[in-house]
XYZ file of C-alpha atoms in Angstrom:
636
model
C 102.411 51.652 -118.300
C 101.495 51.909 -114.487
C 102.491 48.944 -114.112
C 105.590 48.611 -115.116
C 106.944 50.944 -112.668
C 105.547 48.889 -110.079
C 107.855 45.804 -110.985
C 110.140 44.817 -108.980
C 113.277 43.484 -109.350
C 114.252 41.691 -105.845
C 117.051 39.023 -105.183
C 116.554 35.160 -102.874
C 117.754 35.552 -99.339
C 121.484 33.581 -99.824
C 120.006 30.210 -98.145
C 117.114 29.467 -100.611
C 119.877 30.550 -103.274
C 121.987 27.458 -101.906
C 118.886 25.568 -102.090
C 117.700 26.396 -105.673
C 121.112 25.566 -106.465
C 120.836 21.678 -105.142
C 116.808 21.767 -106.706
C 118.230 23.357 -109.916
C 120.755 19.867 -110.327
C 118.520 17.513 -110.289
C 118.830 16.866 -106.170
C 115.319 14.450 -106.131
C 116.549 10.904 -107.694
C 112.489 11.167 -108.352
C 111.751 14.328 -110.798
C 107.241 13.778 -110.038
C 107.575 14.307 -106.478
C 107.404 18.684 -107.565
C 103.135 18.365 -108.568
C 102.788 16.264 -105.121
C 104.948 19.359 -103.256
C 103.049 21.549 -105.258
C 99.433 19.910 -104.754
C 99.846 20.016 -101.283
C 100.127 23.221 -100.614
C 97.484 24.057 -102.391
C 95.280 21.918 -100.333
C 97.200 23.576 -97.677
C 95.930 26.628 -99.403
C 92.319 25.960 -99.286
C 92.501 24.585 -95.498
C 93.657 27.884 -94.447
C 90.985 29.445 -95.956
C 88.330 26.930 -95.084
C 88.864 28.125 -91.245
C 89.285 31.383 -91.655
C 85.731 31.255 -93.582
C 84.615 29.979 -90.146
C 84.975 33.347 -88.762
C 84.421 35.622 -91.208
C 81.952 33.523 -94.209
C 82.464 37.004 -97.045
C 85.899 35.529 -97.830
C 85.190 32.974 -99.784
C 83.112 35.702 -102.351
C 81.087 33.681 -104.166
C 83.748 30.669 -104.971
C 82.723 28.676 -101.740
C 83.536 25.087 -103.887
C 87.252 24.311 -103.205
C 88.577 22.609 -105.584
C 92.507 21.832 -107.008
C 93.360 22.130 -110.793
C 96.220 21.038 -113.259
C 96.771 22.102 -116.687
C 99.404 21.289 -119.125
C 99.354 22.578 -122.868
C 102.202 20.238 -124.914
C 102.909 23.895 -127.496
C 104.323 25.899 -124.848
C 105.386 23.258 -122.432
C 103.750 24.398 -119.416
C 101.856 22.751 -116.403
C 100.076 24.466 -113.948
C 99.160 23.890 -110.815
C 96.002 26.358 -109.189
C 93.974 26.592 -106.214
C 91.394 28.782 -105.106
C 93.025 28.607 -102.263
C 93.726 31.540 -99.727
C 95.910 33.455 -101.361
C 98.804 35.688 -100.900
C 99.326 40.090 -101.364
C 102.911 41.024 -101.970
C 104.049 40.882 -98.269
C 103.074 37.457 -98.316
C 104.743 36.622 -101.458
C 107.794 38.178 -101.682
C 108.065 36.772 -97.271
C 107.551 32.892 -98.517
C 108.302 32.856 -101.685
C 112.150 34.853 -101.715
C 112.944 33.934 -98.385
C 112.556 30.577 -95.843
C 111.194 32.176 -92.915
C 111.215 28.689 -90.138
C 114.170 28.782 -87.315
C 116.797 26.401 -87.932
C 118.028 27.539 -92.106
C 121.477 27.881 -91.020
C 121.830 23.771 -88.930
C 119.214 22.645 -92.545
C 122.053 23.828 -95.140
C 124.616 22.428 -91.901
C 123.592 18.891 -92.846
C 123.081 18.436 -96.106
C 126.179 15.830 -97.522
C 126.096 16.267 -100.895
C 124.668 12.181 -101.471
C 121.467 13.825 -103.244
C 119.056 10.687 -101.711
C 120.287 11.548 -98.126
C 119.282 16.236 -98.853
C 116.332 14.976 -100.227
C 114.873 13.826 -97.729
C 116.007 16.535 -95.578
C 114.745 19.366 -97.775
C 111.728 16.975 -97.642
C 111.341 17.233 -93.613
C 112.203 20.943 -93.995
C 108.142 21.622 -95.923
C 110.105 23.815 -98.554
C 108.234 22.043 -101.557
C 107.466 25.526 -103.514
C 111.057 25.109 -104.306
C 110.827 21.471 -106.148
C 109.265 23.747 -109.385
C 113.343 24.331 -110.474
C 114.010 20.890 -111.035
C 111.518 20.306 -114.119
C 111.185 24.315 -114.902
C 114.371 26.455 -116.218
C 110.967 29.355 -115.558
C 108.505 29.455 -111.998
C 104.669 32.307 -112.754
C 103.278 32.542 -109.317
C 100.033 35.003 -110.382
C 98.044 34.709 -106.565
C 94.985 36.926 -105.062
C 94.827 37.124 -101.474
C 90.183 36.328 -100.184
C 90.660 39.489 -98.711
C 92.298 42.148 -100.824
C 91.777 43.011 -104.431
C 95.648 43.343 -105.441
C 96.321 40.812 -107.292
C 101.046 40.149 -108.138
C 102.749 37.574 -109.954
C 105.900 36.858 -108.838
C 108.458 35.621 -112.331
C 112.235 33.913 -111.626
C 114.403 31.373 -113.255
C 116.060 30.797 -110.527
C 118.971 31.856 -111.014
C 118.905 34.504 -108.040
C 117.205 36.645 -108.763
C 112.240 37.685 -108.671
C 111.094 39.947 -110.179
C 107.528 40.913 -107.982
C 104.499 42.912 -110.165
C 100.594 44.298 -109.335
C 98.536 42.464 -111.775
C 94.059 41.868 -112.680
C 92.703 39.245 -111.356
C 89.829 38.313 -110.649
C 89.474 34.866 -108.704
C 91.379 34.356 -105.314
C 94.033 31.625 -105.069
C 97.283 30.735 -106.564
C 98.068 29.543 -110.079
C 101.449 28.423 -110.662
C 102.984 27.774 -113.997
C 106.006 26.268 -114.829
C 107.802 26.642 -118.460
C 109.319 22.621 -118.543
C 112.926 22.749 -118.911
C 113.159 20.586 -122.333
C 114.464 17.784 -120.193
C 111.467 17.756 -118.138
C 109.104 17.865 -121.077
C 107.960 15.107 -120.328
C 104.679 16.263 -117.620
C 103.316 18.114 -120.508
C 101.076 15.345 -120.787
C 98.423 14.411 -118.981
C 98.409 10.597 -118.395
C 101.427 11.026 -117.329
C 99.964 13.775 -114.902
C 96.886 11.979 -113.511
C 99.023 9.048 -113.257
C 101.206 11.364 -110.645
C 98.300 12.618 -108.629
C 97.363 9.137 -108.069
C 99.884 8.167 -107.048
C 100.718 10.938 -105.019
C 97.368 12.992 -103.690
C 94.945 10.937 -104.055
C 94.331 11.099 -100.406
C 93.890 14.920 -100.509
C 90.942 15.376 -99.194
C 89.487 18.283 -102.284
C 88.813 17.384 -105.641
C 91.895 17.605 -107.768
C 90.258 18.518 -111.132
C 92.129 17.898 -115.385
C 89.967 18.302 -118.209
C 88.792 15.609 -119.917
C 91.098 14.007 -122.367
C 89.122 12.514 -125.522
C 90.202 11.130 -129.272
C 88.102 13.605 -131.224
C 87.043 13.210 -135.124
C 87.885 16.184 -137.161
C 84.864 17.708 -137.131
C 84.564 17.804 -133.820
C 87.859 18.809 -133.089
C 87.162 22.231 -135.161
C 84.341 22.544 -132.488
C 85.570 21.770 -129.490
C 88.113 25.579 -129.876
C 84.862 26.920 -129.275
C 83.546 24.527 -126.918
C 84.485 24.826 -122.856
C 86.471 22.559 -121.680
C 84.188 20.009 -119.090
C 86.809 18.904 -115.805
C 86.528 16.172 -114.083
C 87.895 15.135 -110.715
C 90.953 12.807 -111.162
C 91.337 11.250 -107.508
C 89.627 9.985 -104.306
C 88.532 13.369 -103.016
C 87.828 11.560 -99.861
C 89.854 12.679 -96.260
C 91.831 9.172 -95.964
C 91.310 9.581 -91.852
C 87.854 8.666 -92.153
C 87.868 5.629 -94.106
C 87.491 2.212 -92.962
C 90.833 0.898 -92.275
C 90.287 -2.369 -94.675
C 89.910 -0.491 -96.975
C 93.203 1.698 -97.460
C 96.621 0.281 -98.726
C 100.290 0.207 -97.060
C 101.346 1.743 -99.692
C 98.345 4.870 -99.248
C 99.079 4.778 -95.792
C 102.395 5.639 -96.660
C 102.082 7.871 -99.466
C 99.792 10.323 -96.377
C 102.600 10.418 -94.113
C 104.609 11.560 -96.685
C 101.939 14.008 -97.658
C 101.049 16.426 -93.711
C 105.083 15.693 -92.521
C 107.218 16.631 -95.670
C 109.416 13.617 -95.639
C 110.308 11.449 -98.338
C 110.585 8.115 -96.281
C 108.012 5.556 -96.192
C 106.959 5.680 -91.556
C 108.082 2.562 -89.839
C 105.122 2.486 -88.040
C 101.356 4.041 -88.403
C 98.037 3.343 -86.258
C 94.728 4.140 -87.715
C 91.685 4.491 -84.727
C 88.356 5.593 -84.536
C 87.085 6.344 -80.894
C 83.585 6.561 -80.426
C 81.440 6.320 -76.093
C 81.495 9.914 -73.688
C 84.729 11.102 -76.508
C 84.180 11.124 -80.416
C 87.103 11.243 -82.359
C 89.780 9.798 -85.368
C 93.087 9.411 -84.867
C 96.074 7.941 -87.456
C 99.055 8.587 -85.816
C 102.646 7.888 -87.755
C 106.108 6.688 -85.936
C 108.948 8.415 -88.345
C 112.049 5.493 -89.677
C 114.104 9.178 -89.382
C 115.046 12.226 -87.104
C 113.736 15.570 -88.920
C 117.061 17.689 -88.727
C 115.459 19.856 -86.145
C 114.802 17.655 -83.820
C 116.416 19.079 -80.910
C 115.434 22.814 -82.170
C 113.284 24.329 -79.057
C 110.583 25.881 -82.072
C 110.888 22.860 -84.210
C 107.552 21.767 -85.816
C 105.931 19.833 -83.400
C 102.372 18.541 -82.834
C 99.060 16.827 -84.520
C 96.988 17.832 -87.771
C 94.204 19.264 -85.968
C 90.407 18.621 -87.443
C 86.645 19.214 -85.952
C 84.097 17.352 -87.806
C 87.030 17.309 -90.617
C 87.107 20.507 -90.997
C 90.912 21.471 -90.335
C 91.573 24.120 -87.560
C 95.848 24.123 -87.277
C 98.751 22.561 -88.072
C 101.514 21.662 -85.008
C 98.156 21.104 -82.197
C 100.927 19.968 -79.509
C 98.940 19.762 -77.235
C 97.948 16.192 -77.323
C 101.001 14.341 -76.982
C 103.408 15.278 -74.449
C 106.880 16.563 -75.612
C 109.200 13.537 -75.466
C 107.252 12.269 -78.285
C 106.911 15.446 -80.040
C 108.578 13.066 -83.222
C 105.041 11.484 -84.081
C 103.572 12.873 -87.319
C 99.646 12.179 -87.919
C 96.586 13.953 -87.626
C 92.681 13.884 -85.574
C 89.743 14.675 -86.784
C 87.736 15.082 -82.958
C 83.735 16.364 -83.250
C 83.798 16.491 -79.371
C 85.350 20.521 -79.981
C 84.107 23.466 -81.215
C 84.870 24.873 -84.272
C 85.839 28.011 -83.033
C 88.376 26.307 -80.772
C 92.096 28.342 -80.510
C 95.459 27.291 -78.203
C 94.438 28.597 -75.379
C 90.551 26.940 -75.385
C 93.094 24.041 -76.634
C 95.039 24.033 -73.165
C 92.362 24.380 -71.222
C 89.689 22.336 -72.617
C 89.458 18.653 -69.848
C 88.327 16.588 -73.539
C 91.927 17.619 -74.445
C 93.476 16.126 -71.249
C 91.444 12.858 -71.918
C 92.519 12.494 -75.210
C 96.323 13.167 -74.650
C 96.030 10.340 -72.061
C 94.977 7.658 -74.692
C 97.408 9.094 -77.621
C 100.069 8.938 -75.478
C 99.549 5.235 -73.995
C 98.497 4.396 -78.796
C 101.960 5.628 -79.286
C 103.801 3.470 -75.798
C 101.526 0.202 -77.572
C 103.387 1.055 -80.643
C 106.795 1.436 -79.568
C 105.823 -1.757 -77.408
C 104.641 -4.269 -79.685
C 107.815 -2.893 -82.710
C 110.272 -3.859 -79.567
C 108.723 -6.640 -79.176
C 108.075 -8.362 -82.174
C 110.237 -5.862 -84.293
C 113.608 -5.104 -82.109
C 115.661 -4.634 -85.628
C 113.620 -2.120 -86.706
C 112.793 -1.289 -82.552
C 116.713 -0.180 -82.777
C 116.792 1.578 -85.884
C 113.672 3.352 -83.983
C 115.780 4.065 -80.945
C 118.742 5.042 -83.110
C 117.041 8.533 -83.988
C 114.544 9.049 -81.364
C 116.403 7.216 -77.993
C 117.184 10.396 -76.563
C 114.384 12.171 -76.899
C 112.157 9.571 -75.384
C 115.114 9.384 -72.746
C 112.908 12.902 -71.863
C 110.018 10.805 -70.946
C 110.270 9.497 -67.464
C 111.281 13.236 -66.333
C 107.732 14.187 -68.306
C 105.741 11.478 -67.401
C 105.368 10.268 -64.044
C 101.662 7.655 -64.586
C 103.651 5.742 -67.296
C 107.594 6.091 -65.914
C 107.532 1.758 -65.518
C 106.223 1.613 -69.573
C 108.821 4.345 -70.272
C 111.476 2.594 -69.174
C 110.925 -0.811 -70.028
C 111.094 0.975 -73.713
C 114.792 2.887 -72.692
C 118.026 0.858 -73.749
C 121.222 1.601 -72.624
C 124.277 0.486 -72.854
C 126.336 -1.711 -70.431
C 129.661 -4.003 -69.333
C 127.524 -6.939 -70.870
C 126.772 -4.371 -75.052
C 129.885 -5.839 -76.915
C 130.656 -2.664 -78.121
C 129.286 0.958 -77.154
C 125.873 -0.023 -78.537
C 123.054 1.023 -76.961
C 120.560 -2.558 -77.338
C 120.418 -3.452 -73.780
C 116.757 -3.416 -71.652
C 116.094 -2.650 -68.205
C 114.453 -5.798 -68.783
C 117.185 -8.244 -70.217
C 119.827 -6.512 -67.157
C 117.226 -7.284 -64.112
C 117.209 -11.441 -65.346
C 121.118 -10.776 -66.025
C 121.253 -9.726 -61.947
C 123.030 -11.806 -59.753
C 121.798 -13.738 -56.367
C 122.067 -11.731 -53.778
C 121.526 -8.554 -56.116
C 118.847 -6.239 -55.080
C 120.316 -3.000 -56.753
C 120.886 -1.997 -60.881
C 123.850 -0.273 -61.698
C 125.004 2.478 -63.714
C 127.788 5.133 -64.431
C 127.769 8.145 -66.267
C 130.875 9.928 -68.323
C 131.349 12.282 -71.263
C 131.546 9.842 -73.952
C 130.760 5.949 -74.337
C 134.886 5.253 -74.407
C 135.123 7.333 -71.369
C 132.240 4.597 -69.411
C 133.471 2.234 -70.719
C 137.015 2.378 -69.076
C 136.155 3.883 -65.507
C 138.561 3.261 -62.901
C 135.038 2.565 -60.819
C 134.178 0.058 -62.554
C 137.054 -3.004 -61.363
C 135.177 -4.209 -58.577
C 132.135 -4.585 -60.791
C 134.223 -6.628 -63.065
C 136.141 -8.650 -60.201
C 132.595 -9.680 -59.022
C 130.624 -10.224 -62.415
C 128.417 -7.556 -61.618
C 126.206 -5.914 -65.274
C 127.169 -2.035 -64.557
C 125.264 0.468 -67.047
C 127.025 2.974 -69.365
C 125.689 6.148 -69.584
C 126.963 8.162 -72.124
C 123.748 10.603 -73.171
C 123.884 14.565 -72.128
C 120.574 13.854 -71.369
C 121.110 10.451 -69.385
C 122.396 11.540 -65.804
C 118.909 14.204 -66.237
C 117.338 10.746 -66.838
C 118.527 8.668 -64.067
C 117.141 11.976 -61.455
C 113.821 11.185 -62.411
C 114.035 7.177 -62.360
C 113.923 5.810 -59.001
C 113.964 2.616 -59.431
C 112.622 -0.269 -62.496
C 110.556 -3.695 -61.071
C 111.370 -2.590 -57.899
C 115.496 -2.461 -57.803
C 116.736 1.020 -56.801
C 119.346 2.696 -58.963
C 122.808 3.229 -58.327
C 125.544 5.551 -59.071
C 128.322 3.620 -58.589
C 131.132 7.170 -58.915
C 129.223 8.885 -56.277
C 128.873 8.414 -53.143
C 129.772 5.482 -50.395
C 129.806 2.007 -52.688
C 127.789 -0.672 -50.479
C 127.728 -4.331 -52.297
C 125.626 -5.945 -49.384
C 125.180 -9.170 -49.985
C 127.860 -8.989 -52.580
C 130.226 -8.393 -50.417
C 131.608 -11.313 -48.340
C 132.146 -10.294 -44.282
C 135.001 -11.146 -44.993
C 136.009 -8.710 -47.346
C 133.924 -6.393 -45.539
C 136.326 -7.278 -42.405
C 139.286 -5.773 -44.920
C 137.997 -2.988 -45.706
C 137.938 -1.807 -42.636
C 141.298 -2.809 -41.633
C 142.753 -1.241 -44.579
C 141.232 2.166 -42.941
C 142.566 1.817 -40.101
C 145.429 0.926 -41.191
C 146.327 3.322 -43.972
C 145.191 6.585 -41.710
C 148.102 8.414 -41.561
C 148.248 8.514 -45.549
C 144.631 9.476 -45.879
C 145.741 12.377 -43.454
C 148.825 14.055 -45.273
C 147.242 13.188 -49.186
C 144.320 15.865 -47.099
C 146.915 18.122 -45.569
C 148.288 18.168 -49.462
C 144.921 18.831 -51.291
C 143.640 20.454 -49.180
C 140.145 23.072 -49.888
C 140.118 20.459 -53.689
C 138.682 18.116 -52.017
C 135.837 17.269 -49.741
C 137.572 13.716 -48.376
C 140.037 11.138 -48.834
C 139.171 8.062 -48.046
C 140.550 4.581 -48.857
C 139.014 2.741 -51.455
C 136.422 -0.259 -52.082
C 135.774 0.703 -54.788
C 139.374 -0.394 -57.645
C 141.091 -3.320 -58.201
C 143.696 -2.245 -60.181
C 143.895 1.578 -60.420
C 145.790 4.104 -57.634
C 143.182 6.820 -57.309
C 139.661 8.011 -58.027
C 137.521 10.645 -57.942
C 133.712 10.269 -56.340
C 130.910 13.143 -56.415
C 129.208 13.280 -53.263
C 125.904 11.802 -52.295
C 123.769 14.819 -52.768
C 126.229 17.082 -55.940
C 125.441 17.151 -59.271
C 127.899 15.346 -61.010
C 129.999 16.654 -63.830
C 127.741 15.825 -66.766
C 125.071 17.898 -66.072
C 126.806 20.219 -63.885
C 128.347 21.689 -67.358
C 125.129 20.577 -69.345
C 123.779 23.698 -66.407
C 126.289 25.819 -66.594
C 126.562 26.004 -70.781
C 122.183 26.963 -70.032
C 124.362 30.077 -68.086
C 122.805 28.909 -65.268
C 125.504 29.200 -62.011
C 126.543 26.006 -59.488
C 127.235 26.364 -56.298
C 130.855 24.766 -55.463
C 131.048 21.139 -55.084
C 134.382 19.197 -54.242
C 135.037 15.401 -54.952
C 136.097 12.591 -53.167
C 140.050 11.606 -53.459
C 139.326 7.964 -53.065
C 142.892 6.072 -52.714
C 143.734 2.297 -54.044
C 146.537 1.144 -50.738
C 147.177 -1.665 -52.946
C 148.069 0.057 -55.596
C 152.227 0.661 -55.775
C 152.542 3.833 -56.906
C 149.691 4.175 -52.994
C 152.491 2.291 -51.733
C 155.555 4.473 -53.322
C 154.006 7.731 -51.650
C 153.212 5.634 -48.275
C 157.192 5.185 -47.782
C 157.129 8.996 -48.897
C 159.005 10.842 -46.545
C 160.300 14.334 -48.895
C 157.407 15.542 -48.024
C 157.590 18.319 -50.966
C 157.969 15.439 -53.600
C 155.603 13.657 -51.775
C 153.072 16.550 -51.849
C 153.614 16.952 -56.017
C 153.097 12.793 -56.691
C 150.217 13.406 -54.220
C 148.812 16.356 -56.612
C 150.062 13.954 -59.765
C 147.571 11.409 -58.166
C 144.714 13.620 -57.884
C 145.640 15.359 -61.334
C 145.460 11.805 -63.025
C 141.755 10.414 -61.646
C 140.197 14.087 -62.251
C 141.065 13.438 -66.151
C 140.449 9.480 -66.247
C 136.463 11.218 -64.682
C 135.818 13.329 -67.522
C 137.215 16.392 -65.596
C 139.094 19.913 -66.653
C 142.406 19.953 -64.680
C 142.354 23.905 -62.929
C 145.782 24.073 -64.395
C 147.503 22.417 -66.663
C 150.481 23.252 -67.056
C 151.424 22.614 -63.013
C 150.469 19.046 -63.237
C 152.637 19.021 -65.990
C 155.211 20.652 -64.434
C 154.949 18.430 -61.929
C 154.769 15.728 -64.396
C 158.522 16.082 -66.364
C 159.705 16.895 -62.650
C 159.403 13.245 -60.929
C 160.012 11.893 -65.052
C 163.849 13.577 -64.342
C 163.937 12.461 -61.320
C 163.745 8.620 -62.378
C 165.703 9.344 -65.087
C 168.520 10.622 -62.986
């Protein structure tokens, strides 16, 4: 009765209810994945115990051999997965099995599309494998005892929105999960089926996965079997995959290991498996995913490699071994040079870690260079998924800035559409004779960049311009000063000097145009006053009447918006207003004698230039009023 009184019924977190609904309605197209997820969780629990036992051997009690047991009962229609790992107490059970205690939960749920195949991949990336039990089970029972506790707990749910928690007696530490199979999932209560699934998905798990030996007994042996202790056998290879020789590992094994460590259900794009010997000794197995996780731009996302020291698991998400711009890389590093007592604080100060970080970074860049050179179509896929993150590299990794620059892809006026498909090496190879600079423009959208009036003189001269519209682009260009000895020039900033690309006649014509329109420039400046830094005659434009230019030392519009969105107060900067005296509208403005009308027309042209640059008008109503007034006068 005491136990019954302590039994408690609780409700799932809202997000879990939504997730369970997806699971129960067979979200996974491949139901057998449930076993891989549960075995993976059991393996993690054992790894955690092994690590904690380094500091407190009493946690192992009298059971130091860590293992996972998988069993089934055909008559009861159950499958059981048991481990003797770290286990859970009551608080752990409620926290881990009743809520999704991870950042980005809401973002995850927003990302769900309704497409079963795509959503199953997202759920894998989110790492909520326990709930996959409800794909095959209409009731799940969890019995668990934490290694440092005498209190054991039973958790039961049918996935309908509630679960019960009650204290129980449990002799051994660890967790036992009992799945009460749905009628349509009874095929999994079969030894041959379970063994095949384990060998297919979990053969690489570095601890033994045991199942009862199955032989066909005679009638007499069957009677004796009832009183006999069952014999267990190891089903998997039970050797850490990364410690094996590359020649002994199949591509399928590499792919399954990636899915185990990443919780991603898609195959990786590429991997690199290396053993380093000499001053430092370590093994690395690094993977480039095929798709970006939904929380790639969340600062709290799970990132980093699984760290082992002398085959002993130390920590997940050891992010000291790769720079932030390579946070999408998954994998394992196993070192012989670090202490078993290593902590995150020690990792940050250890020179051996710095050396490994340098080498691993180069290893990843090698992989990407080979991918770009030998499999360009695959690299296009990689760039779409991770290109914006790679653009963070030049600012963070000065030593590899040139190598990263070669991997960058941009849209340009040479592109057929808005795809980012042009490399800097390709741009340099197409440069005109006499061209010694790489030209680019930044804008809020690809279309705004492609249609910018600043491109007009470049199109006239057949000069290629990079079109940058990602949020990170202006920040990137503030750290990327040159490539292959060619400096970068923002064509929407400061004075435009085309050097040898302008003939002497063109330069002379520009000087004469500036002199001839001195009075007009002054009239416009008097009207716009403090709204502009300066007014001048342009030589950027051929078709448009005017454009706005950012001062050479001023922050661009794109970067300014990012900083303001982050809550930073930015100093005021005023644009430079450039006019094209060859345009009929500017010619008409110059002839306007009525000063009020001149002011209205000037303001309309200025506001239009601001809109073309992607800006927002300070007073849209005044712009509409002036425009309507001019239209009415034209109609009259």
